[in-house]
Amino acid sequence: MPAPTLSLSNSKATSLKTDAVVVGVAKGADGVVLASAGHGADEVDKAFKSRLAATLTTLGATGALGEVTKLPSLGNVTAPVVLAVGLGQAPEGGRGRKAQGAYAHETLRRAAGAATRALGGSRTVALALPTGDDPALVGAVAEGALLGAYTFTRYRVASKGTVKDPVGAITVLTGAPRDKTARTALTRAQHVAAAVNLARDWVNAAPVDLPPAAFADAAVAAARAAGVDVEVMDEKALKKGGFGGILAVGQGSSRPPRLVRLTYQGGRGKPHVALVGKGITFDSGGLSLKPSAGMEWMKSDMGGAAAIIAAITAIARLKLPVNVTGYAPMAENMPSGTAQRPSDVLTTYGGKTVEVLNTDAEGRLVLADALVRAGEDDPDLIVDVATLTGAQLVALGSRTAAIMAPDDEVRAAVKRAADEAGEAMWPMPLPDELRPSMDSPVADIANMGDKYGGMLVAGVFLKDFVPDGVRWAHLDIAGPAWNDGTPYGYTPKGGTGHAVRTLVRLAEHVADGGVTR
């Protein structure tokens, strides 16, 4: 499904020829109020004889963030439909019918996404949200609108007619449509949203259609289209190179593993970031078999690899002045007569041995190989992204990822990037006292440790494979990579593309001189 076209306009919201006009409403001190700090909402209200807020209240609107209320325009404006989307609490109390004041980027992002998601089936939509003509807020609205317009219909045949096509064209109303900064923000929104939606497509794909070889081929196609160099190691090359973790995890499957390496050159002498993403295309648990219910969404276990590959394509299209290498170890974790066994000992890339106590703790094994290999490129910073542990959901729920790093500055930098990108992440520790629990009587380390704090144990395990002197952060996105509930804001059911936007924002900060050695 092609992405919606995106444009800026200073046309009047009341006379624009479009299928729907979107305005913002908020919770005020005296009920629902119009979010009028922007371009168009005041005009729409005037066309409704200043009764728009009262009408929406009668229809049940409360102004809650992401709430949508549709009403027919009845000729008051050219568009046949006016959609009011909630922005949450109004700035400065919002007394009267209107609320002036700035809204947060993420508030507008979510509102725009909720609106375009609700307007599926419309050919054209105009967004008259309260950006105040701030280019950054205009960009946030554009990004949210594109993310909300996502649909995945690859496998629908007989039922395809039950799913509405996404919005075909999105116009963001602003008083300065030719402003260079605003147009740059629009271009950024297009590239970032395209990357997020690419990651969503991969996560949503049925695992039968996305084994490691096919995933690697898809990564090659996406990378080359973005001007990124890419190479793929097959099972023979992995064996020759000594990538024992990836090979061990993949040996139970009839579909062999791969390691994809991506390289983007942003300029000689520029800071260098290495991104590593877990790419388990399906995780049955191996011989340590998961219960059936635990496998239902394990096609998303390659969400980390999808995120880092997609993020690099966006970084390349944005031409950021930063060098980036990416490593995506891909394997299918299956039980069979050739699968690795609990108590097996494997040798990872670089020579460290691991006793495998649980074959369902496989993500850390493929990441171990990739982290060591990434370190050989002498990066200033390594960030790994993985749907690594069920314990992450226990600790932080299904919408908030974990950030772990031994360096306070790195952890804070990732948190800042996530906050600015609008992706929920929270700092977590890497307790040194957990490392002895992974001591093995037969190998250098075991892949399991203390039964409490499983998310932290996994992070401490990975720390053993990060080269000395290289700054590093680990993102556990097990919950946020997959939305098993109802859609909300710009987030669809299924694959979310979580971490893509944070990685792009982090690369922008690194390019500006942040988080270097």
CSV table of N, CA, C and O in Angstrom, one decimal, residues 264-274 320-325 378-381 507-517:
chain,number,residue,atom,x,y,z
A,264,TYR,N,26.7,2.8,6.5
A,264,TYR,CA,26.3,4.2,6.0
A,264,TYR,C,27.5,5.1,6.3
A,264,TYR,O,27.9,5.2,7.5
A,265,GLN,N,28.0,5.8,5.3
A,265,GLN,CA,29.1,6.7,5.5
A,265,GLN,C,28.6,8.1,5.5
A,265,GLN,O,28.2,8.6,4.4
A,266,GLY,N,28.5,8.8,6.6
A,266,GLY,CA,28.1,10.2,6.7
A,266,GLY,C,29.2,11.2,6.5
A,266,GLY,O,28.9,12.4,6.5
A,267,GLY,N,30.4,10.7,6.4
A,267,GLY,CA,31.5,11.7,6.2
A,267,GLY,C,32.8,11.2,7.0
A,267,GLY,O,32.7,10.7,8.1
A,268,ARG,N,33.9,11.4,6.3
A,268,ARG,CA,35.2,11.0,6.9
A,268,ARG,C,35.4,11.8,8.2
A,268,ARG,O,35.2,13.0,8.3
A,269,GLY,N,35.8,11.1,9.3
A,269,GLY,CA,36.1,11.7,10.5
A,269,GLY,C,34.9,12.0,11.4
A,269,GLY,O,35.0,12.5,12.5
A,270,LYS,N,33.7,11.7,10.9
A,270,LYS,CA,32.5,11.9,11.7
A,270,LYS,C,32.3,10.8,12.7
A,270,LYS,O,32.9,9.7,12.6
A,271,PRO,N,31.6,11.1,13.8
A,271,PRO,CA,31.4,10.1,14.9
A,271,PRO,C,30.7,8.8,14.3
A,271,PRO,O,30.0,8.9,13.3
A,272,HIS,N,31.0,7.7,14.9
A,272,HIS,CA,30.6,6.4,14.4
A,272,HIS,C,29.8,5.7,15.4
A,272,HIS,O,30.2,5.5,16.6
A,273,VAL,N,28.6,5.3,15.0
A,273,VAL,CA,27.6,4.5,15.9
A,273,VAL,C,27.4,3.2,15.3
A,273,VAL,O,27.2,3.0,14.1
A,274,ALA,N,27.5,2.1,16.1
A,274,ALA,CA,27.1,0.8,15.7
A,274,ALA,C,25.8,0.4,16.3
A,274,ALA,O,25.6,0.5,17.5
A,320,LEU,N,22.4,12.3,7.4
A,320,LEU,CA,23.0,12.8,8.6
A,320,LEU,C,24.5,12.6,8.6
A,320,LEU,O,25.1,11.6,8.2
A,321,PRO,N,25.3,13.6,9.1
A,321,PRO,CA,26.7,13.6,9.2
A,321,PRO,C,27.2,12.7,10.3
A,321,PRO,O,27.8,13.2,11.3
A,322,VAL,N,27.0,11.4,10.2
A,322,VAL,CA,27.4,10.4,11.2
A,322,VAL,C,27.6,9.1,10.5
A,322,VAL,O,26.9,8.8,9.5
A,323,ASN,N,28.6,8.4,10.9
A,323,ASN,CA,28.8,7.1,10.3
A,323,ASN,C,28.1,6.0,11.1
A,323,ASN,O,28.2,6.0,12.3
A,324,VAL,N,27.4,5.1,10.4
A,324,VAL,CA,26.7,4.1,11.1
A,324,VAL,C,26.9,2.7,10.5
A,324,VAL,O,26.9,2.5,9.3
A,325,THR,N,27.2,1.7,11.3
A,325,THR,CA,27.2,0.3,10.9
A,325,THR,C,26.1,-0.4,11.6
A,325,THR,O,25.8,-0.1,12.8
A,378,ASP,N,35.5,-0.4,15.7
A,378,ASP,CA,35.9,0.7,16.5
A,378,ASP,C,34.9,1.9,16.5
A,378,ASP,O,35.2,3.0,16.3
A,379,PRO,N,33.7,1.6,16.9
A,379,PRO,CA,32.7,2.7,17.0
A,379,PRO,C,32.8,3.5,18.2
A,379,PRO,O,33.4,3.1,19.2
A,380,ASP,N,32.3,4.7,18.2
A,380,ASP,CA,32.2,5.5,19.4
A,380,ASP,C,31.2,5.1,20.4
A,380,ASP,O,31.2,5.3,21.6
A,381,LEU,N,30.1,4.4,19.8
A,381,LEU,CA,29.0,4.0,20.6
A,381,LEU,C,28.3,2.8,20.0
A,381,LEU,O,28.2,2.8,18.7
A,507,ALA,N,21.0,9.4,16.6
A,507,ALA,CA,22.0,9.7,15.5
A,507,ALA,C,22.1,11.2,15.2
A,507,ALA,O,23.2,11.7,15.0
A,508,GLU,N,21.0,11.9,15.3
A,508,GLU,CA,21.0,13.3,15.1
A,508,GLU,C,21.8,14.0,16.2
A,508,GLU,O,22.6,14.9,15.9
A,509,HIS,N,21.6,13.5,17.4
A,509,HIS,CA,22.3,14.1,18.5
A,509,HIS,C,23.8,13.8,18.4
A,509,HIS,O,24.7,14.7,18.7
A,510,VAL,N,24.1,12.6,18.0
A,510,VAL,CA,25.5,12.2,17.9
A,510,VAL,C,26.2,13.0,16.8
A,510,VAL,O,27.3,13.5,16.9
A,511,ALA,N,25.5,13.3,15.7
A,511,ALA,CA,26.0,14.1,14.6
A,511,ALA,C,26.2,15.5,15.1
A,511,ALA,O,27.1,16.2,14.5
A,512,ASP,N,25.5,16.0,16.1
A,512,ASP,CA,25.7,17.3,16.6
A,512,ASP,C,26.8,17.4,17.7
A,512,ASP,O,27.0,18.4,18.3
A,513,GLY,N,27.4,16.2,17.9
A,513,GLY,CA,28.6,16.2,18.9
A,513,GLY,C,28.2,15.6,20.2
A,513,GLY,O,29.1,15.6,21.1
A,514,GLY,N,27.1,15.0,20.4
A,514,GLY,CA,26.7,14.4,21.6
A,514,GLY,C,27.1,12.9,21.7
A,514,GLY,O,27.3,12.2,20.7
A,515,VAL,N,27.3,12.4,22.9
A,515,VAL,CA,27.6,11.0,23.2
A,515,VAL,C,28.8,10.4,22.4
A,515,VAL,O,28.7,9.4,21.9
A,516,THR,N,29.9,11.2,22.4
A,516,THR,CA,31.1,10.6,21.8
A,516,THR,C,32.1,10.3,22.9
A,516,THR,O,31.8,10.5,24.1
A,517,ARG,N,33.2,9.7,22.5
A,517,ARG,CA,34.1,9.2,23.6
A,517,ARG,C,34.7,10.4,24.4
A,517,ARG,O,34.9,11.4,23.9
